[in-house]
């Protein structure tokens, strides 16, 4: 199967997945308790005003009609209007999405820079002190929830050492240095939480590759350990690690929902929490769709990178 056919098939699969995501998002938001009209008008609203608002918002129409209208609006680029803010949902998400994306990308970079060298070093020194230390670090990293890493970073680097602010956000266009200093703690905390998973996969993949016959042949030819590890082993071992990195980026983007609240980072995570608390159905649906799209595209990118790192990989069987 050619790469073009593979890409076409994957895009079709993503479209089907997105369709089911819209169904789930619509169903979940419509079974939430509470009356949207009552939340907007307050407990002193009259029956007539509630009915009028329900008619205006289309809440008294059959659910399948509401779903079709919503999907048609999505296809036209209209995600609806926020009940909480009174602004287009697409505009609210567009304002906050780059902030969350910046945090997720920075955290993933921190995780990759830390985890890949640690995993390689642990594999080369299997069952020795570096390997045991890296494994203990991975165990601690996996055991601690991401918000706890955030609190630890605030306590150590903001309260005790007073090196960085405890939270907040400054636009890079307004103050680049101030923006970066406020990015360090949330990106570092999330990066440490992601490091354990990538490090374990890197170590496991490296150990498998280092036991291959061609690696033993390279050693027999007198190649240095550095050349064997960096030029031959790592190139093949990195392939399964790419999937984990892509998945961890998706996890990082989803994890910002909690971490943004800890660091007062005004991204899509805090926007989602605000939407849930105020039962802002159009905004909840929009946030769910955006996060789902990030998950799908990051995994799609990982599949494409497979072919870049190893052209021998064939998708779907023999050509």
C-alpha atoms as a PDB file:
ATOM      1  CA  UNK A   1       0.000   0.000   0.000  1.00  0.00           C
ATOM      2  CA  UNK A   2       1.389   3.412  -0.993  1.00  0.00           C
ATOM      3  CA  UNK A   3       1.801   6.245   1.469  1.00  0.00           C
ATOM      4  CA  UNK A   4      -0.925   8.231  -0.313  1.00  0.00           C
ATOM      5  CA  UNK A   5      -3.421   5.425   0.150  1.00  0.00           C
ATOM      6  CA  UNK A   6      -2.427   5.081   3.779  1.00  0.00           C
ATOM      7  CA  UNK A   7      -2.870   8.809   4.431  1.00  0.00           C
ATOM      8  CA  UNK A   8      -6.245   8.771   2.679  1.00  0.00           C
ATOM      9  CA  UNK A   9      -7.397   5.808   4.767  1.00  0.00           C
ATOM     10  CA  UNK A  10      -6.217   7.403   7.989  1.00  0.00           C
ATOM     11  CA  UNK A  11      -7.972  10.683   7.190  1.00  0.00           C
ATOM     12  CA  UNK A  12     -11.172   8.740   6.544  1.00  0.00           C
ATOM     13  CA  UNK A  13     -10.780   6.929   9.847  1.00  0.00           C
ATOM     14  CA  UNK A  14     -10.260  10.278  11.613  1.00  0.00           C
ATOM     15  CA  UNK A  15     -13.442  11.631  10.020  1.00  0.00           C
ATOM     16  CA  UNK A  16     -15.443   8.651  11.300  1.00  0.00           C
ATOM     17  CA  UNK A  17     -13.866   9.027  14.748  1.00  0.00           C
ATOM     18  CA  UNK A  18     -14.721  12.728  14.799  1.00  0.00           C
ATOM     19  CA  UNK A  19     -18.323  11.888  13.937  1.00  0.00           C
ATOM     20  CA  UNK A  20     -18.577   9.620  16.976  1.00  0.00           C
ATOM     21  CA  UNK A  21     -16.886  12.286  19.101  1.00  0.00           C
ATOM     22  CA  UNK A  22     -19.609  14.754  18.128  1.00  0.00           C
ATOM     23  CA  UNK A  23     -22.258  12.195  19.092  1.00  0.00           C
ATOM     24  CA  UNK A  24     -20.662  11.545  22.465  1.00  0.00           C
ATOM     25  CA  UNK A  25     -20.052  15.240  23.167  1.00  0.00           C
ATOM     26  CA  UNK A  26     -23.636  16.112  22.297  1.00  0.00           C
ATOM     27  CA  UNK A  27     -25.074  13.238  24.341  1.00  0.00           C
ATOM     28  CA  UNK A  28     -22.941  13.925  27.423  1.00  0.00           C
ATOM     29  CA  UNK A  29     -23.660  17.655  27.499  1.00  0.00           C
ATOM     30  CA  UNK A  30     -27.391  17.089  27.126  1.00  0.00           C
ATOM     31  CA  UNK A  31     -27.671  14.665  30.041  1.00  0.00           C
ATOM     32  CA  UNK A  32     -26.015  17.076  32.472  1.00  0.00           C
ATOM     33  CA  UNK A  33     -28.347  18.012  35.328  1.00  0.00           C
ATOM     34  CA  UNK A  34     -29.922  21.435  35.477  1.00  0.00           C
ATOM     35  CA  UNK A  35     -31.890  23.738  33.197  1.00  0.00           C
ATOM     36  CA  UNK A  36     -29.743  25.991  31.023  1.00  0.00           C
ATOM     37  CA  UNK A  37     -32.467  28.622  30.798  1.00  0.00           C
ATOM     38  CA  UNK A  38     -32.864  28.610  34.576  1.00  0.00           C
ATOM     39  CA  UNK A  39     -29.117  28.989  35.052  1.00  0.00           C
ATOM     40  CA  UNK A  40     -29.074  31.996  32.732  1.00  0.00           C
ATOM     41  CA  UNK A  41     -32.167  33.808  34.078  1.00  0.00           C
ATOM     42  CA  UNK A  42     -31.796  32.812  37.726  1.00  0.00           C
ATOM     43  CA  UNK A  43     -34.160  31.215  40.242  1.00  0.00           C
ATOM     44  CA  UNK A  44     -36.609  34.154  40.148  1.00  0.00           C
ATOM     45  CA  UNK A  45     -37.391  33.715  36.457  1.00  0.00           C
ATOM     46  CA  UNK A  46     -41.023  33.233  35.459  1.00  0.00           C
ATOM     47  CA  UNK A  47     -42.321  30.286  33.469  1.00  0.00           C
ATOM     48  CA  UNK A  48     -43.039  32.560  30.499  1.00  0.00           C
ATOM     49  CA  UNK A  49     -39.484  33.945  30.428  1.00  0.00           C
ATOM     50  CA  UNK A  50     -38.020  30.439  30.759  1.00  0.00           C
ATOM     51  CA  UNK A  51     -40.107  29.142  27.877  1.00  0.00           C
ATOM     52  CA  UNK A  52     -39.213  32.163  25.760  1.00  0.00           C
ATOM     53  CA  UNK A  53     -35.489  31.651  26.349  1.00  0.00           C
ATOM     54  CA  UNK A  54     -35.751  27.920  25.688  1.00  0.00           C
ATOM     55  CA  UNK A  55     -37.431  28.704  22.385  1.00  0.00           C
ATOM     56  CA  UNK A  56     -34.767  31.292  21.554  1.00  0.00           C
ATOM     57  CA  UNK A  57     -31.947  28.836  22.296  1.00  0.00           C
ATOM     58  CA  UNK A  58     -33.739  25.969  20.568  1.00  0.00           C
ATOM     59  CA  UNK A  59     -33.751  23.844  23.712  1.00  0.00           C
ATOM     60  CA  UNK A  60     -37.365  22.753  23.290  1.00  0.00           C
ATOM     61  CA  UNK A  61     -36.713  21.125  19.917  1.00  0.00           C
ATOM     62  CA  UNK A  62     -36.106  17.367  19.556  1.00  0.00           C
ATOM     63  CA  UNK A  63     -32.540  16.346  20.386  1.00  0.00           C
ATOM     64  CA  UNK A  64     -31.846  14.931  16.934  1.00  0.00           C
ATOM     65  CA  UNK A  65     -32.822  18.296  15.397  1.00  0.00           C
ATOM     66  CA  UNK A  66     -30.524  20.119  17.801  1.00  0.00           C
ATOM     67  CA  UNK A  67     -27.691  17.720  16.927  1.00  0.00           C
ATOM     68  CA  UNK A  68     -28.137  18.127  13.177  1.00  0.00           C
ATOM     69  CA  UNK A  69     -28.228  21.912  13.467  1.00  0.00           C
ATOM     70  CA  UNK A  70     -25.083  21.834  15.608  1.00  0.00           C
ATOM     71  CA  UNK A  71     -23.174  19.621  13.166  1.00  0.00           C
ATOM     72  CA  UNK A  72     -24.277  21.761  10.214  1.00  0.00           C
ATOM     73  CA  UNK A  73     -23.013  24.804  12.083  1.00  0.00           C
ATOM     74  CA  UNK A  74     -19.684  23.077  12.734  1.00  0.00           C
ATOM     75  CA  UNK A  75     -19.291  22.322   9.040  1.00  0.00           C
ATOM     76  CA  UNK A  76     -19.869  26.014   8.361  1.00  0.00           C
ATOM     77  CA  UNK A  77     -17.292  27.040  10.967  1.00  0.00           C
ATOM     78  CA  UNK A  78     -19.909  28.081  13.526  1.00  0.00           C
ATOM     79  CA  UNK A  79     -19.455  26.429  16.929  1.00  0.00           C
ATOM     80  CA  UNK A  80     -22.257  28.410  18.515  1.00  0.00           C
ATOM     81  CA  UNK A  81     -22.299  31.159  21.099  1.00  0.00           C
ATOM     82  CA  UNK A  82     -21.171  30.794  24.685  1.00  0.00           C
ATOM     83  CA  UNK A  83     -24.010  31.061  27.196  1.00  0.00           C
ATOM     84  CA  UNK A  84     -21.567  32.195  29.895  1.00  0.00           C
ATOM     85  CA  UNK A  85     -19.588  34.823  27.989  1.00  0.00           C
ATOM     86  CA  UNK A  86     -22.017  35.782  25.233  1.00  0.00           C
ATOM     87  CA  UNK A  87     -19.244  35.452  22.632  1.00  0.00           C
ATOM     88  CA  UNK A  88     -18.689  32.991  19.768  1.00  0.00           C
ATOM     89  CA  UNK A  89     -17.254  29.699  21.038  1.00  0.00           C
ATOM     90  CA  UNK A  90     -14.713  29.606  18.213  1.00  0.00           C
ATOM     91  CA  UNK A  91     -13.388  33.016  19.251  1.00  0.00           C
ATOM     92  CA  UNK A  92     -13.044  32.023  22.913  1.00  0.00           C
ATOM     93  CA  UNK A  93     -11.194  28.819  21.996  1.00  0.00           C
ATOM     94  CA  UNK A  94      -8.987  30.604  19.450  1.00  0.00           C
ATOM     95  CA  UNK A  95      -7.870  33.061  22.144  1.00  0.00           C
ATOM     96  CA  UNK A  96      -6.885  30.356  24.626  1.00  0.00           C
ATOM     97  CA  UNK A  97      -5.774  27.484  22.422  1.00  0.00           C
ATOM     98  CA  UNK A  98      -2.318  28.955  21.597  1.00  0.00           C
ATOM     99  CA  UNK A  99      -1.603  29.355  25.326  1.00  0.00           C
ATOM    100  CA  UNK A 100      -2.419  25.713  26.041  1.00  0.00           C
ATOM    101  CA  UNK A 101      -0.529  24.623  22.943  1.00  0.00           C
ATOM    102  CA  UNK A 102       2.539  26.564  24.082  1.00  0.00           C
ATOM    103  CA  UNK A 103       2.382  24.871  27.481  1.00  0.00           C
ATOM    104  CA  UNK A 104       1.894  21.379  26.032  1.00  0.00           C
ATOM    105  CA  UNK A 105       4.704  21.784  23.475  1.00  0.00           C
ATOM    106  CA  UNK A 106       7.113  23.139  26.098  1.00  0.00           C
ATOM    107  CA  UNK A 107       6.271  20.302  28.495  1.00  0.00           C
ATOM    108  CA  UNK A 108       6.756  17.683  25.772  1.00  0.00           C
ATOM    109  CA  UNK A 109      10.135  19.178  24.837  1.00  0.00           C
ATOM    110  CA  UNK A 110      11.212  19.069  28.486  1.00  0.00           C
ATOM    111  CA  UNK A 111      10.098  15.441  28.701  1.00  0.00           C
ATOM    112  CA  UNK A 112      11.927  14.406  25.520  1.00  0.00           C
ATOM    113  CA  UNK A 113      15.162  16.203  26.466  1.00  0.00           C
ATOM    114  CA  UNK A 114      15.169  14.467  29.850  1.00  0.00           C
ATOM    115  CA  UNK A 115      13.718  11.050  29.063  1.00  0.00           C
ATOM    116  CA  UNK A 116      15.499   9.933  25.895  1.00  0.00           C
ATOM    117  CA  UNK A 117      19.068  10.400  27.245  1.00  0.00           C
ATOM    118  CA  UNK A 118      18.015   8.856  30.574  1.00  0.00           C
ATOM    119  CA  UNK A 119      16.449   5.863  28.845  1.00  0.00           C
ATOM    120  CA  UNK A 120      19.488   5.306  26.627  1.00  0.00           C
ATOM    121  CA  UNK A 121      21.888   5.652  29.546  1.00  0.00           C
ATOM    122  CA  UNK A 122      19.841   3.243  31.667  1.00  0.00           C
ATOM    123  CA  UNK A 123      19.731   0.657  28.866  1.00  0.00           C
ATOM    124  CA  UNK A 124      23.473   0.840  28.213  1.00  0.00           C
ATOM    125  CA  UNK A 125      24.087   0.383  31.951  1.00  0.00           C
ATOM    126  CA  UNK A 126      21.466  -2.313  32.514  1.00  0.00           C
ATOM    127  CA  UNK A 127      21.101  -3.528  36.117  1.00  0.00           C
ATOM    128  CA  UNK A 128      23.749  -1.082  37.298  1.00  0.00           C
ATOM    129  CA  UNK A 129      23.368   1.989  39.513  1.00  0.00           C
ATOM    130  CA  UNK A 130      22.297   4.373  36.694  1.00  0.00           C
ATOM    131  CA  UNK A 131      19.650   1.908  35.554  1.00  0.00           C
ATOM    132  CA  UNK A 132      18.288   1.392  39.070  1.00  0.00           C
ATOM    133  CA  UNK A 133      18.224   5.149  39.720  1.00  0.00           C
ATOM    134  CA  UNK A 134      16.403   5.848  36.442  1.00  0.00           C
ATOM    135  CA  UNK A 135      13.877   3.099  37.178  1.00  0.00           C
ATOM    136  CA  UNK A 136      13.191   4.544  40.637  1.00  0.00           C
ATOM    137  CA  UNK A 137      12.716   7.987  39.095  1.00  0.00           C
ATOM    138  CA  UNK A 138      10.267   6.529  36.584  1.00  0.00           C
ATOM    139  CA  UNK A 139       8.331   4.788  39.351  1.00  0.00           C
ATOM    140  CA  UNK A 140       8.022   8.041  41.321  1.00  0.00           C
ATOM    141  CA  UNK A 141       7.055   9.963  38.195  1.00  0.00           C
ATOM    142  CA  UNK A 142       4.301   7.534  37.280  1.00  0.00           C
ATOM    143  CA  UNK A 143       2.972   7.359  40.839  1.00  0.00           C
ATOM    144  CA  UNK A 144       2.560  11.119  41.322  1.00  0.00           C
ATOM    145  CA  UNK A 145      -0.445  12.811  39.670  1.00  0.00           C
ATOM    146  CA  UNK A 146       0.319  15.786  37.482  1.00  0.00           C
ATOM    147  CA  UNK A 147      -1.250  18.366  39.794  1.00  0.00           C
ATOM    148  CA  UNK A 148       0.986  17.152  42.633  1.00  0.00           C
ATOM    149  CA  UNK A 149       4.056  17.784  40.471  1.00  0.00           C
ATOM    150  CA  UNK A 150       2.728  21.293  39.994  1.00  0.00           C
ATOM    151  CA  UNK A 151       2.388  21.872  43.727  1.00  0.00           C
ATOM    152  CA  UNK A 152       5.891  20.489  44.337  1.00  0.00           C
ATOM    153  CA  UNK A 153       7.390  22.818  41.727  1.00  0.00           C
ATOM    154  CA  UNK A 154       5.573  25.811  43.210  1.00  0.00           C
ATOM    155  CA  UNK A 155       6.741  24.924  46.714  1.00  0.00           C
ATOM    156  CA  UNK A 156      10.390  24.364  45.738  1.00  0.00           C
ATOM    157  CA  UNK A 157      11.073  26.892  42.996  1.00  0.00           C
ATOM    158  CA  UNK A 158       8.575  29.645  43.803  1.00  0.00           C
ATOM    159  CA  UNK A 159       8.166  29.564  47.595  1.00  0.00           C
ATOM    160  CA  UNK A 160      11.474  28.193  48.911  1.00  0.00           C
ATOM    161  CA  UNK A 161      13.928  29.360  46.257  1.00  0.00           C
ATOM    162  CA  UNK A 162      11.869  32.302  44.978  1.00  0.00           C
ATOM    163  CA  UNK A 163      13.212  31.805  41.453  1.00  0.00           C
ATOM    164  CA  UNK A 164       9.962  31.948  39.473  1.00  0.00           C
ATOM    165  CA  UNK A 165       6.455  33.360  39.943  1.00  0.00           C
ATOM    166  CA  UNK A 166       3.828  30.992  41.288  1.00  0.00           C
ATOM    167  CA  UNK A 167       1.620  31.340  38.238  1.00  0.00           C
ATOM    168  CA  UNK A 168      -0.151  33.626  35.834  1.00  0.00           C
ATOM    169  CA  UNK A 169       0.301  34.347  32.151  1.00  0.00           C
ATOM    170  CA  UNK A 170       1.932  37.118  30.152  1.00  0.00           C
ATOM    171  CA  UNK A 171       1.710  37.267  26.377  1.00  0.00           C
ATOM    172  CA  UNK A 172       5.100  36.798  24.651  1.00  0.00           C
ATOM    173  CA  UNK A 173       4.299  39.802  22.473  1.00  0.00           C
ATOM    174  CA  UNK A 174       4.016  42.006  25.557  1.00  0.00           C
ATOM    175  CA  UNK A 175       6.910  40.677  27.647  1.00  0.00           C
ATOM    176  CA  UNK A 176       8.930  37.749  26.286  1.00  0.00           C
ATOM    177  CA  UNK A 177      11.052  37.301  29.417  1.00  0.00           C
ATOM    178  CA  UNK A 178       8.043  37.520  31.708  1.00  0.00           C
ATOM    179  CA  UNK A 179       6.181  35.014  29.550  1.00  0.00           C
ATOM    180  CA  UNK A 180       9.053  32.517  29.649  1.00  0.00           C
ATOM    181  CA  UNK A 181       9.545  32.829  33.412  1.00  0.00           C
ATOM    182  CA  UNK A 182       5.867  32.022  33.951  1.00  0.00           C
ATOM    183  CA  UNK A 183       6.112  29.100  31.546  1.00  0.00           C
ATOM    184  CA  UNK A 184       9.017  27.387  33.331  1.00  0.00           C
ATOM    185  CA  UNK A 185       7.138  25.962  36.319  1.00  0.00           C
ATOM    186  CA  UNK A 186       4.018  24.562  34.596  1.00  0.00           C
ATOM    187  CA  UNK A 187       6.041  23.229  31.660  1.00  0.00           C
ATOM    188  CA  UNK A 188       8.652  21.760  33.992  1.00  0.00           C
ATOM    189  CA  UNK A 189       6.062  20.133  36.238  1.00  0.00           C
ATOM    190  CA  UNK A 190       4.189  18.606  33.328  1.00  0.00           C
ATOM    191  CA  UNK A 191       7.456  17.639  31.625  1.00  0.00           C
ATOM    192  CA  UNK A 192       8.619  15.743  34.702  1.00  0.00           C
ATOM    193  CA  UNK A 193       5.293  13.921  34.862  1.00  0.00           C
ATOM    194  CA  UNK A 194       5.650  12.865  31.212  1.00  0.00           C
ATOM    195  CA  UNK A 195       9.342  11.953  31.447  1.00  0.00           C
ATOM    196  CA  UNK A 196       8.783   8.667  33.263  1.00  0.00           C
ATOM    197  CA  UNK A 197       6.665   7.106  30.518  1.00  0.00           C
ATOM    198  CA  UNK A 198       8.955   8.108  27.658  1.00  0.00           C
ATOM    199  CA  UNK A 199      12.069   7.059  29.606  1.00  0.00           C
ATOM    200  CA  UNK A 200      10.678   3.589  30.304  1.00  0.00           C
ATOM    201  CA  UNK A 201       9.765   3.058  26.668  1.00  0.00           C
ATOM    202  CA  UNK A 202      13.177   4.328  25.511  1.00  0.00           C
ATOM    203  CA  UNK A 203      14.959   1.987  27.906  1.00  0.00           C
ATOM    204  CA  UNK A 204      12.823  -1.005  26.924  1.00  0.00           C
ATOM    205  CA  UNK A 205      13.220  -0.349  23.210  1.00  0.00           C
ATOM    206  CA  UNK A 206      16.973   0.182  23.511  1.00  0.00           C
ATOM    207  CA  UNK A 207      17.428  -3.071  25.436  1.00  0.00           C
ATOM    208  CA  UNK A 208      15.556  -4.965  22.738  1.00  0.00           C
ATOM    209  CA  UNK A 209      17.633  -3.425  19.937  1.00  0.00           C
ATOM    210  CA  UNK A 210      20.943  -3.879  21.779  1.00  0.00           C
ATOM    211  CA  UNK A 211      20.286  -7.622  21.933  1.00  0.00           C
ATOM    212  CA  UNK A 212      19.872  -7.893  18.150  1.00  0.00           C
ATOM    213  CA  UNK A 213      22.345  -9.874  16.072  1.00  0.00           C
ATOM    214  CA  UNK A 214      23.534  -6.934  13.994  1.00  0.00           C
ATOM    215  CA  UNK A 215      24.508  -5.081  17.184  1.00  0.00           C
ATOM    216  CA  UNK A 216      26.624  -8.057  18.267  1.00  0.00           C
ATOM    217  CA  UNK A 217      28.178  -8.085  14.793  1.00  0.00           C
ATOM    218  CA  UNK A 218      29.025  -4.390  15.097  1.00  0.00           C
ATOM    219  CA  UNK A 219      30.723  -5.069  18.434  1.00  0.00           C
ATOM    220  CA  UNK A 220      32.674  -7.934  16.894  1.00  0.00           C
ATOM    221  CA  UNK A 221      33.922  -5.572  14.184  1.00  0.00           C
ATOM    222  CA  UNK A 222      35.398  -3.347  16.859  1.00  0.00           C
ATOM    223  CA  UNK A 223      32.985  -0.422  16.630  1.00  0.00           C
ATOM    224  CA  UNK A 224      32.967   1.850  19.649  1.00  0.00           C
ATOM    225  CA  UNK A 225      30.065   1.733  22.072  1.00  0.00           C
ATOM    226  CA  UNK A 226      29.221   5.352  21.263  1.00  0.00           C
ATOM    227  CA  UNK A 227      28.888   4.641  17.530  1.00  0.00           C
ATOM    228  CA  UNK A 228      26.863   1.480  18.136  1.00  0.00           C
ATOM    229  CA  UNK A 229      24.439   3.191  20.495  1.00  0.00           C
ATOM    230  CA  UNK A 230      23.957   6.509  18.716  1.00  0.00           C
ATOM    231  CA  UNK A 231      24.281   5.549  15.067  1.00  0.00           C
ATOM    232  CA  UNK A 232      22.782   2.053  14.957  1.00  0.00           C
ATOM    233  CA  UNK A 233      20.746   1.201  18.059  1.00  0.00           C
ATOM    234  CA  UNK A 234      19.034   4.509  18.786  1.00  0.00           C
ATOM    235  CA  UNK A 235      17.852   4.976  15.207  1.00  0.00           C
ATOM    236  CA  UNK A 236      15.832   1.745  15.357  1.00  0.00           C
ATOM    237  CA  UNK A 237      14.880   1.998  19.013  1.00  0.00           C
ATOM    238  CA  UNK A 238      13.361   5.450  18.573  1.00  0.00           C
ATOM    239  CA  UNK A 239      10.502   4.183  16.400  1.00  0.00           C
ATOM    240  CA  UNK A 240       8.194   2.902  19.180  1.00  0.00           C
ATOM    241  CA  UNK A 241       9.252   5.858  21.331  1.00  0.00           C
ATOM    242  CA  UNK A 242       7.725   8.220  18.767  1.00  0.00           C
ATOM    243  CA  UNK A 243       4.291   6.809  19.472  1.00  0.00           C
ATOM    244  CA  UNK A 244       4.736   7.314  23.198  1.00  0.00           C
ATOM    245  CA  UNK A 245       5.926  10.896  22.656  1.00  0.00           C
ATOM    246  CA  UNK A 246       2.907  11.652  20.481  1.00  0.00           C
ATOM    247  CA  UNK A 247       0.589  10.073  23.041  1.00  0.00           C
ATOM    248  CA  UNK A 248       2.257  11.998  25.859  1.00  0.00           C
ATOM    249  CA  UNK A 249       1.779  15.232  23.934  1.00  0.00           C
ATOM    250  CA  UNK A 250      -1.917  14.384  23.726  1.00  0.00           C
ATOM    251  CA  UNK A 251      -1.869  13.576  27.436  1.00  0.00           C
ATOM    252  CA  UNK A 252      -0.100  16.874  28.125  1.00  0.00           C
ATOM    253  CA  UNK A 253      -2.767  18.752  26.219  1.00  0.00           C
ATOM    254  CA  UNK A 254      -5.459  16.977  28.203  1.00  0.00           C
ATOM    255  CA  UNK A 255      -3.530  17.437  31.437  1.00  0.00           C
ATOM    256  CA  UNK A 256      -3.590  21.198  31.098  1.00  0.00           C
ATOM    257  CA  UNK A 257      -7.176  21.115  32.353  1.00  0.00           C
ATOM    258  CA  UNK A 258      -5.847  20.439  35.856  1.00  0.00           C
ATOM    259  CA  UNK A 259      -2.451  22.107  35.641  1.00  0.00           C
ATOM    260  CA  UNK A 260      -3.780  25.378  34.246  1.00  0.00           C
ATOM    261  CA  UNK A 261      -5.961  25.717  37.313  1.00  0.00           C
ATOM    262  CA  UNK A 262      -2.970  25.137  39.602  1.00  0.00           C
ATOM    263  CA  UNK A 263      -0.845  27.777  37.857  1.00  0.00           C
ATOM    264  CA  UNK A 264      -3.672  30.181  36.916  1.00  0.00           C
ATOM    265  CA  UNK A 265      -2.816  29.666  33.255  1.00  0.00           C
ATOM    266  CA  UNK A 266      -5.703  31.060  31.133  1.00  0.00           C
ATOM    267  CA  UNK A 267      -5.797  28.347  28.500  1.00  0.00           C
ATOM    268  CA  UNK A 268      -8.368  25.952  27.162  1.00  0.00           C
ATOM    269  CA  UNK A 269      -8.161  23.842  30.330  1.00  0.00           C
ATOM    270  CA  UNK A 270      -9.450  26.599  32.597  1.00  0.00           C
ATOM    271  CA  UNK A 271     -11.968  27.530  29.915  1.00  0.00           C
ATOM    272  CA  UNK A 272     -13.304  23.965  29.975  1.00  0.00           C
ATOM    273  CA  UNK A 273     -13.656  23.995  33.758  1.00  0.00           C
ATOM    274  CA  UNK A 274     -15.477  27.324  33.619  1.00  0.00           C
ATOM    275  CA  UNK A 275     -17.808  25.957  30.956  1.00  0.00           C
ATOM    276  CA  UNK A 276     -18.582  22.853  33.025  1.00  0.00           C
ATOM    277  CA  UNK A 277     -19.211  24.856  36.201  1.00  0.00           C
ATOM    278  CA  UNK A 278     -21.622  27.203  34.401  1.00  0.00           C
ATOM    279  CA  UNK A 279     -23.130  24.405  32.253  1.00  0.00           C
ATOM    280  CA  UNK A 280     -22.234  26.293  29.105  1.00  0.00           C
ATOM    281  CA  UNK A 281     -23.194  23.533  26.657  1.00  0.00           C
ATOM    282  CA  UNK A 282     -21.895  25.093  23.404  1.00  0.00           C
ATOM    283  CA  UNK A 283     -18.565  25.902  25.034  1.00  0.00           C
ATOM    284  CA  UNK A 284     -18.218  22.428  26.572  1.00  0.00           C
ATOM    285  CA  UNK A 285     -18.930  20.831  23.208  1.00  0.00           C
ATOM    286  CA  UNK A 286     -16.401  23.077  21.477  1.00  0.00           C
ATOM    287  CA  UNK A 287     -13.659  22.319  24.001  1.00  0.00           C
ATOM    288  CA  UNK A 288     -14.294  18.570  23.741  1.00  0.00           C
ATOM    289  CA  UNK A 289     -14.019  18.709  19.953  1.00  0.00           C
ATOM    290  CA  UNK A 290     -10.782  20.690  20.017  1.00  0.00           C
ATOM    291  CA  UNK A 291      -9.103  18.338  22.500  1.00  0.00           C
ATOM    292  CA  UNK A 292     -10.276  15.327  20.482  1.00  0.00           C
ATOM    293  CA  UNK A 293      -8.813  16.857  17.307  1.00  0.00           C
ATOM    294  CA  UNK A 294      -5.480  17.419  19.048  1.00  0.00           C
ATOM    295  CA  UNK A 295      -5.427  13.756  20.103  1.00  0.00           C
ATOM    296  CA  UNK A 296      -6.214  12.535  16.604  1.00  0.00           C
ATOM    297  CA  UNK A 297      -3.729  14.755  14.789  1.00  0.00           C
ATOM    298  CA  UNK A 298      -0.889  14.006  17.202  1.00  0.00           C
ATOM    299  CA  UNK A 299      -1.380  10.258  16.720  1.00  0.00           C
ATOM    300  CA  UNK A 300      -1.662  10.761  12.968  1.00  0.00           C
ATOM    301  CA  UNK A 301       1.635  12.661  13.003  1.00  0.00           C
ATOM    302  CA  UNK A 302       3.243   9.786  14.917  1.00  0.00           C
ATOM    303  CA  UNK A 303       2.157   7.320  12.246  1.00  0.00           C
ATOM    304  CA  UNK A 304       3.642   9.507   9.506  1.00  0.00           C
ATOM    305  CA  UNK A 305       6.900   9.843  11.420  1.00  0.00           C
ATOM    306  CA  UNK A 306       7.166   6.053  11.467  1.00  0.00           C
ATOM    307  CA  UNK A 307       7.797   6.081   7.740  1.00  0.00           C
ATOM    308  CA  UNK A 308      10.356   8.862   8.073  1.00  0.00           C
ATOM    309  CA  UNK A 309      12.473   7.019  10.626  1.00  0.00           C
ATOM    310  CA  UNK A 310      12.065   3.581   9.035  1.00  0.00           C
ATOM    311  CA  UNK A 311      11.015   3.498   5.346  1.00  0.00           C
ATOM    312  CA  UNK A 312      10.826  -0.312   5.561  1.00  0.00           C
ATOM    313  CA  UNK A 313       7.550  -0.033   7.437  1.00  0.00           C
ATOM    314  CA  UNK A 314       4.656  -0.874   5.189  1.00  0.00           C
ATOM    315  CA  UNK A 315       1.114   0.023   6.084  1.00  0.00           C
ATOM    316  CA  UNK A 316      -1.606  -2.510   5.590  1.00  0.00           C
ATOM    317  CA  UNK A 317       0.465  -5.467   4.444  1.00  0.00           C
ATOM    318  CA  UNK A 318       2.287  -6.243   1.223  1.00  0.00           C
ATOM    319  CA  UNK A 319       2.271  -3.892  -1.737  1.00  0.00           C
END
